[in-house]
C-alpha positions in Angstrom: 0.0 0.0 0.0 3.0 2.3 0.4 3.2 3.0 -3.3 -0.4 4.2 -3.5 0.0 6.3 -0.3 3.2 7.9 -1.7 1.3 8.9 -4.8 -1.5 10.4 -2.8 0.9 12.6 -0.9 2.3 14.0 -4.1 -0.7 14.3 -6.3 -3.7 14.7 -4.1 -5.2 17.8 -2.5 -5.7 17.9 1.3 -9.4 18.3 2.2 -10.5 21.0 4.7 -11.1 18.4 7.4 -7.5 17.2 7.1 -8.2 14.0 5.2 -6.8 13.3 1.7 -9.0 13.7 -1.3 -8.8 11.4 -4.4 -5.6 11.4 -6.4 -5.2 13.6 -9.5 -3.6 12.6 -12.7 -0.1 14.3 -12.9 3.0 13.3 -14.9 4.3 11.7 -11.7 1.7 9.0 -12.0 3.5 7.3 -14.9 6.6 6.8 -12.9 4.4 5.6 -10.0 3.1 2.9 -12.3 6.7 1.8 -13.0 7.6 1.8 -9.3 4.6 -0.1 -8.2 5.1 -2.6 -11.0 8.7 -3.3 -9.9 7.7 -3.8 -6.3 4.7 -6.0 -7.2 6.8 -8.2 -9.5 9.4 -8.6 -6.8 6.7 -9.7 -4.4 5.0 -12.0 -6.9 1.8 -9.9 -7.0 2.1 -9.3 -10.7 3.2 -11.8 -13.4 4.9 -10.7 -16.6 4.6 -12.9 -19.7 7.2 -12.1 -22.4 6.0 -12.3 -25.9 7.1 -11.9 -29.5 5.3 -9.9 -32.2 4.9 -10.4 -35.9 3.3 -8.0 -38.4 1.0 -9.0 -41.2 -0.9 -7.1 -44.0 -4.5 -6.3 -43.0 -5.6 -6.5 -46.6 -5.3 -9.3 -49.1 -3.3 -7.1 -51.4 -0.2 -5.9 -49.6 1.5 -2.6 -50.7 4.2 -0.4 -49.2 1.5 1.7 -47.6 -1.1 -0.9 -46.8 -2.2 -1.1 -43.2 -1.1 -4.0 -41.1 -2.0 -5.8 -37.9 0.0 -7.5 -35.1 0.0 -11.1 -33.8 1.7 -11.6 -30.5 2.9 -15.0 -29.3 2.8 -15.5 -25.6 3.2 -19.2 -24.6 3.1 -18.6 -20.9 -0.5 -17.4 -21.0 -1.5 -21.0 -21.4 -1.0 -21.4 -17.6 -3.1 -18.4 -16.7 -6.4 -19.0 -14.9 -9.4 -18.3 -17.2 -12.5 -16.4 -16.2 -15.5 -15.3 -18.1 -19.3 -14.8 -17.7 -22.4 -15.4 -19.7 -25.7 -13.7 -20.4 -27.1 -15.5 -17.3 -24.3 -14.4 -15.0 -25.5 -12.3 -12.1 -23.6 -9.9 -9.7 -22.4 -11.7 -6.6 -22.2 -15.2 -8.1 -18.4 -15.0 -7.8 -16.3 -12.7 -5.8 -15.1 -9.6 -7.5 -11.3 -9.7 -8.0 -11.2 -5.9 -7.6 -13.0 -5.5 -4.3 -11.1 -4.7 -2.2 -8.2 -3.8 -4.5 -4.9 -5.7 -3.8 -2.7 -3.3 -1.9 0.4 -4.6 -3.7 -1.0 -3.6 -7.1 -2.9 -0.5 -6.2 -1.4 2.6 -7.9 -3.9 5.3 -7.2 -7.5 5.9 -6.1 -9.8 8.4 -7.8 -13.4 9.5 -6.9 -15.1 6.4 -8.3 -12.2 4.4 -9.7 -9.1 2.6 -8.6 -6.0 2.3 -10.8 -4.4 -1.1 -10.3 -1.9 -3.2 -12.1 -3.0 -6.0 -14.4 -1.9 -9.2 -12.5 -1.3 -11.1 -15.8 0.4 -8.7 -18.1 2.0 -9.2 -21.5 3.1 -5.5 -21.7 4.8 -3.9 -18.7 2.8 -1.0 -17.4 -0.6 -2.6 -18.3 -3.1 -1.1 -15.8 -6.8 -1.5 -15.0 -9.2 1.3 -14.1 -11.7 -0.5 -11.8 -14.9 0.8 -10.3 -14.4 1.3 -6.6 -18.0 0.1 -6.0 -19.6 -2.7 -7.8 -20.9 -2.0 -11.4 -21.3 -4.6 -14.2 -19.1 -4.9 -17.2 -21.5 -3.6 -19.8 -22.8 -0.4 -18.2 -22.0 2.6 -20.3 -18.9 4.6 -19.4 -19.7 7.9 -17.8 -18.4 11.2 -19.1 -16.2 11.5 -16.0 -14.8 8.0 -16.6 -14.0 8.8 -20.2 -12.3 12.0 -19.3 -10.2 10.2 -16.7 -9.2 7.7 -19.4 -8.1 10.5 -21.7 -6.0 12.0 -18.8 -4.3 8.7 -18.2 -3.6 8.2 -21.9 -2.0 11.6 -21.9 0.7 10.2 -19.6 2.2 8.7 -22.8 3.1 11.8 -24.8 2.8 10.4 -28.3 -0.3 9.3 -30.1 -0.4 5.5 -30.2 2.1 4.9 -27.4 -0.8 3.5 -25.3 -4.3 2.2 -25.9 -7.3 2.0 -23.6 -10.0 -0.5 -24.2 -13.3 -1.5 -22.7 -15.1 -4.8 -23.2 -18.9 -4.2 -22.7 -21.2 -7.2 -22.4 -20.7 -10.9 -22.3 -20.1 -11.3 -26.1 -17.3 -8.7 -26.0 -14.4 -10.9 -24.8 -14.7 -9.6 -21.2 -13.5 -12.1 -18.6 -14.6 -10.3 -15.4 -18.2 -9.1 -14.6 -16.9 -6.1 -12.5 -16.6 -3.0 -14.6 -13.1 -2.1 -15.6 -11.2 -0.3 -18.4 -7.8 -1.4 -19.4 -4.9 0.8 -20.4 -1.9 -0.8 -22.0 1.3 0.6 -23.5 1.7 -0.5 -27.1 4.9 -2.1 -28.2 5.8 -2.4 -31.9 8.2 -5.3 -31.3 8.9 -7.9 -28.7 8.3 -7.2 -25.0 11.2 -6.5 -22.7 11.3 -5.6 -19.0 12.6 -2.1 -19.6 10.2 -1.2 -22.5 7.4 1.2 -21.7 7.0 3.1 -25.0 6.4 2.1 -28.6 9.5 2.2 -30.8 7.5 4.2 -33.4 4.3 6.2 -33.0 2.2 8.0 -35.7 1.7 11.7 -35.8 4.7 12.3 -33.5 5.9 14.7 -36.2 2.6 15.9 -37.4 2.6 18.1 -40.5 2.8 21.8 -39.7 1.5 22.9 -43.1 -2.1 23.0 -42.2 -2.9 19.4 -43.2 -5.8 17.9 -41.4 -5.8 14.4 -42.8 -2.9 12.1 -42.1 -2.0 10.0 -45.1 -0.8 6.4 -45.4 2.7 7.7 -45.7 2.5 9.7 -42.5 1.8 6.6 -40.4 4.7 4.3 -39.7 4.1 0.6 -40.5 4.8 -0.2 -36.9 2.2 2.2 -35.5 -0.8 1.0 -33.5 -2.7 -0.9 -36.3 -6.0 0.9 -35.7 -4.3 4.2 -36.5 -2.9 2.7 -39.7 -6.4 1.6 -40.7 -7.8 5.1 -40.0 -5.0 6.8 -42.0 -5.6 4.4 -44.9 -9.4 5.1 -44.7 -8.8 8.8 -44.8 -6.7 8.4 -47.9 -9.2 6.3 -49.7 -12.6 7.4 -48.4 -13.4 11.1 -49.3 -16.6 11.2 -47.2 -14.7 10.0 -44.1 -11.9 12.4 -44.7 -14.3 15.3 -44.9 -16.1 14.3 -41.7 -12.7 13.9 -40.0 -11.7 17.5 -41.0 -15.1 18.8 -39.7 -14.5 17.0 -36.4 -11.2 18.8 -35.7 -12.8 21.7 -33.9 -16.2 20.3 -32.9 -17.3 20.5 -29.3 -19.2 17.2 -29.8 -17.4 15.5 -32.7 -19.8 13.5 -34.9 -19.1 9.7 -35.1 -17.5 8.7 -38.4 -17.8 5.5 -40.5 -15.1 4.2 -42.8 -16.0 2.4 -46.0 -12.6 0.7 -45.8 -13.5 -1.2 -42.6 -15.8 -4.3 -43.2 -17.4 -4.4 -39.8 -20.0 -2.1 -38.1 -18.3 0.7 -36.2 -18.1 4.3 -35.3 -15.0 6.4 -34.9 -14.9 9.7 -32.9 -12.0 12.1 -33.5 -10.7 13.5 -30.3 -9.1 16.9 -31.1 -5.5 17.4 -30.0 -2.4 19.4 -30.7 -0.8 16.7 -33.0 -3.7 16.6 -35.5 -2.1 19.2 -37.7 -5.2 21.3 -37.9 -4.9 25.0 -38.7 -7.8 25.9 -36.2 -7.0 25.3 -32.6 -9.1 22.5 -31.1 -11.7 23.3 -28.4 -10.4 23.3 -24.9 -10.5 19.9 -23.2 -13.0 21.2 -20.7 -15.5 22.0 -23.4 -15.2 18.7 -25.3 -18.4 16.7 -24.7 -16.8 13.3 -24.8 -19.7 11.6 -23.1 -22.2 12.8 -25.8 -19.9 11.8 -28.6 -19.5 8.3 -27.0 -23.3 8.0 -26.6 -23.8 9.0 -30.2 -21.3 6.4 -31.3 -23.0 3.6 -29.3 -26.4 4.7 -30.6 -25.1 4.6 -34.1 -23.8 1.0 -33.9 -27.0 0.0 -32.1 -29.1 1.3 -34.9 -26.9 -0.4 -37.5 -27.1 -3.8 -35.6 -30.9 -3.7 -35.3 -31.2 -2.8 -39.0 -28.8 -5.6 -39.8 -30.8 -8.2 -37.8 -34.0 -7.0 -39.5 -32.4 -7.5 -42.9 -31.1 -10.9 -41.9 -34.6 -11.9 -40.9 -36.0 -10.9 -44.2 -33.3 -12.8 -46.0 -33.9 -16.0 -43.9 -37.7 -16.6 -44.0 -39.1 -19.5 -42.0 -38.3 -22.2 -41.5 -34.7 -21.0 -41.6 -33.6 -19.8 -38.2 -31.8 -16.6 -37.4 -28.4 -17.1 -35.8 -28.6 -17.4 -32.0 -27.0 -14.0 -31.4 -29.6 -12.3 -33.7 -32.5 -14.2 -32.0 -31.1 -13.0 -28.6 -30.9 -9.4 -29.8 -34.5 -9.5 -31.1 -35.5 -10.8 -27.7 -34.0 -7.8 -26.0 -30.5 -8.9 -25.1 -28.3 -5.8 -24.4 -25.8 -5.1 -27.1 -22.2 -6.2 -26.5 -19.6 -3.9 -27.9 -15.9 -3.0 -27.7 -14.4 0.5 -27.1 -10.9 1.4 -28.1 -9.3 4.7 -27.3 -6.0 6.5 -28.0 -5.2 10.1 -27.3 -7.0 11.3 -30.4 -9.3 8.4 -31.5 -12.3 6.6 -30.0 -13.7 3.5 -31.8 -16.8 1.5 -30.8 -17.7 -1.8 -32.6 -20.6 -4.2 -31.8 -20.0 -7.9 -31.0 -22.1 -10.9 -32.1 -19.7 -13.5 -30.6 -16.8 -13.6 -28.1 -15.0 -16.0 -30.5 -14.4 -16.8 -34.1 -16.3 -19.5 -35.8 -15.5 -23.2 -35.7 -13.1 -24.9 -36.1 -10.7 -22.3 -34.7 -12.9 -20.6 -32.0 -10.3 -17.9 -31.2 -11.3 -15.6 -28.4 -11.0 -11.9 -29.2 -11.5 -8.9 -26.9 -11.3 -5.2 -27.7 -7.6 -5.4 -28.5 -8.6 -7.1 -31.7 -10.2 -3.9 -32.8 -7.0 -2.1 -32.0 -5.3 -4.5 -34.5 -3.7 -6.8 -32.0 -4.3 -10.6 -31.7 -2.8 -12.9 -29.1 -1.9 -16.6 -29.4 -0.6 -19.1 -26.9 1.2 -21.3 -29.4 2.9 -20.8 -32.8 0.2 -22.8 -34.7 -2.5 -20.5 -33.3 -0.5 -17.4 -34.3 0.0 -18.8 -37.8 -3.7 -19.5 -38.2 -4.6 -16.0 -37.0 -2.1 -14.5 -39.5 -3.6 -16.6 -42.3 -7.2 -15.7 -41.5 -6.3 -12.0 -41.4 -7.5 -9.4 -39.0 -10.6 -8.3 -40.9 -11.9 -11.8 -41.3 -11.4 -12.3 -37.5 -13.2 -9.0 -36.7 -16.1 -9.6 -39.0 -16.6 -13.1 -37.4 -16.7 -11.7 -33.9 -18.1 -8.3 -34.9 -21.1 -7.5 -37.1 -20.3 -7.3 -40.9 -21.4 -4.3 -42.8 -23.2 -6.5 -45.3 -25.5 -9.5 -44.5 -24.0 -11.4 -47.4 -21.0 -12.2 -45.2 -23.1 -13.9 -42.5 -25.4 -15.6 -45.1 -22.3 -17.2 -46.6 -21.2 -18.3 -43.1 -24.6 -19.9 -42.4 -24.5 -21.7 -45.8 -21.0 -23.0 -45.1 -21.7 -23.9 -41.4 -25.4 -24.5 -40.7 -24.6 -25.2 -37.1 -23.6 -21.6 -36.7 -27.0 -20.8 -35.4 -26.0 -22.4 -32.1 -23.5 -21.0 -29.7 -20.1 -22.9 -29.4 -18.2 -23.0 -26.1 -16.8 -19.9 -24.7 -13.2 -19.0 -25.3 -10.6 -17.2 -23.3 -9.6 -14.4 -25.5 -6.2 -15.9 -26.2 -6.7 -18.4 -29.0 -7.9 -21.4 -27.1 -11.1 -22.9 -25.6 -11.9 -21.6 -22.2 -12.4 -23.6 -19.0 -15.4 -22.2 -17.1 -13.8 -21.0 -13.8 -14.6 -18.2 -11.4 -12.6 -15.1 -12.1 -10.2 -14.8 -9.2 -7.6 -12.6 -10.8 -7.3 -9.5 -12.9 -8.5 -9.5 -16.5 -6.2 -10.3 -19.4 
């Protein structure tokens, strides 16, 4: 607990009654994450799993400027306990791993959230923002929570150096029912104990000539893949590029869709100094991030419901709708993923926590950041062969029903739900979640 108390003394404001108020996000917090990580690892409270990364083209036609995705091999994750929950899971069925927070991994406490280390981390500095009182993994993130996430991401000075993600709902790849947001430094290459920043990050040297749209050439091929996809889309989708430019100075940026992405999604541009815009962005205090997030979720919800309706028309009785679509029509809450960087927020709906048989790879929100994880070389090779966009359309919702109609024709049993998976390229054992999320 000493680490967290040290932070409070340096970053918190004393209350009038002599007590200590919640911690504030200051530059010292990033060093505190490092310090607590070192102490926790020495005490065995945090386990680090080294991994190796390979890069692959996201599109079938690879060019010098084509966007890519990352597959990370981490054999040690095979020994990690597996959690998870279903649509029938209820609060209190299993103890929350976050209440109370483990003193050895607690970094800081905020008004409604605790910042703790991820017990099973592939990247050093991987932290979790957990609710200090119980809330379910699926509740919308509040405006205050989103602003706190943006402040934490700002601890990494370059766009793409860190990524935040939220798995909402049981189909999203979440493994713990207690609400939490994950923040992870992004590494372009293999992990090492002393690495806390990406080797390359996009927009670090943003154009100063008034350009508002980053091009393919402006984004390094080792940047966070999601940012590569956005840059590629802005180069090849004029409507998205125009919307991106309009969002540069908007108080509530309108969600954007990219024709280059084959799954339902919304992207919100978060204004910032490295966007290269000629007009200064609105002050952070005036940016209505909560409203933009709500609009993005509303957009994907409308798209999913329209998709299910179109699927029902294309599959007249006696053909059955896929199980996920039946559940949605019956009122099941939409599962979705959220991915955030300093200047981008993406939301994407989920129809499954796993890819289709025979592979059944589990995927969480990191997949929509462009990162897939495998426990063995064969799994990584298969993921690379399938390609990121096929994986994401299998677990997400395709933009066209023809994709799912082809799946149903190829695999009639797809209308039933296969076993849950663990988010790491393997079938999951149904166990209570007693540790921090992957």
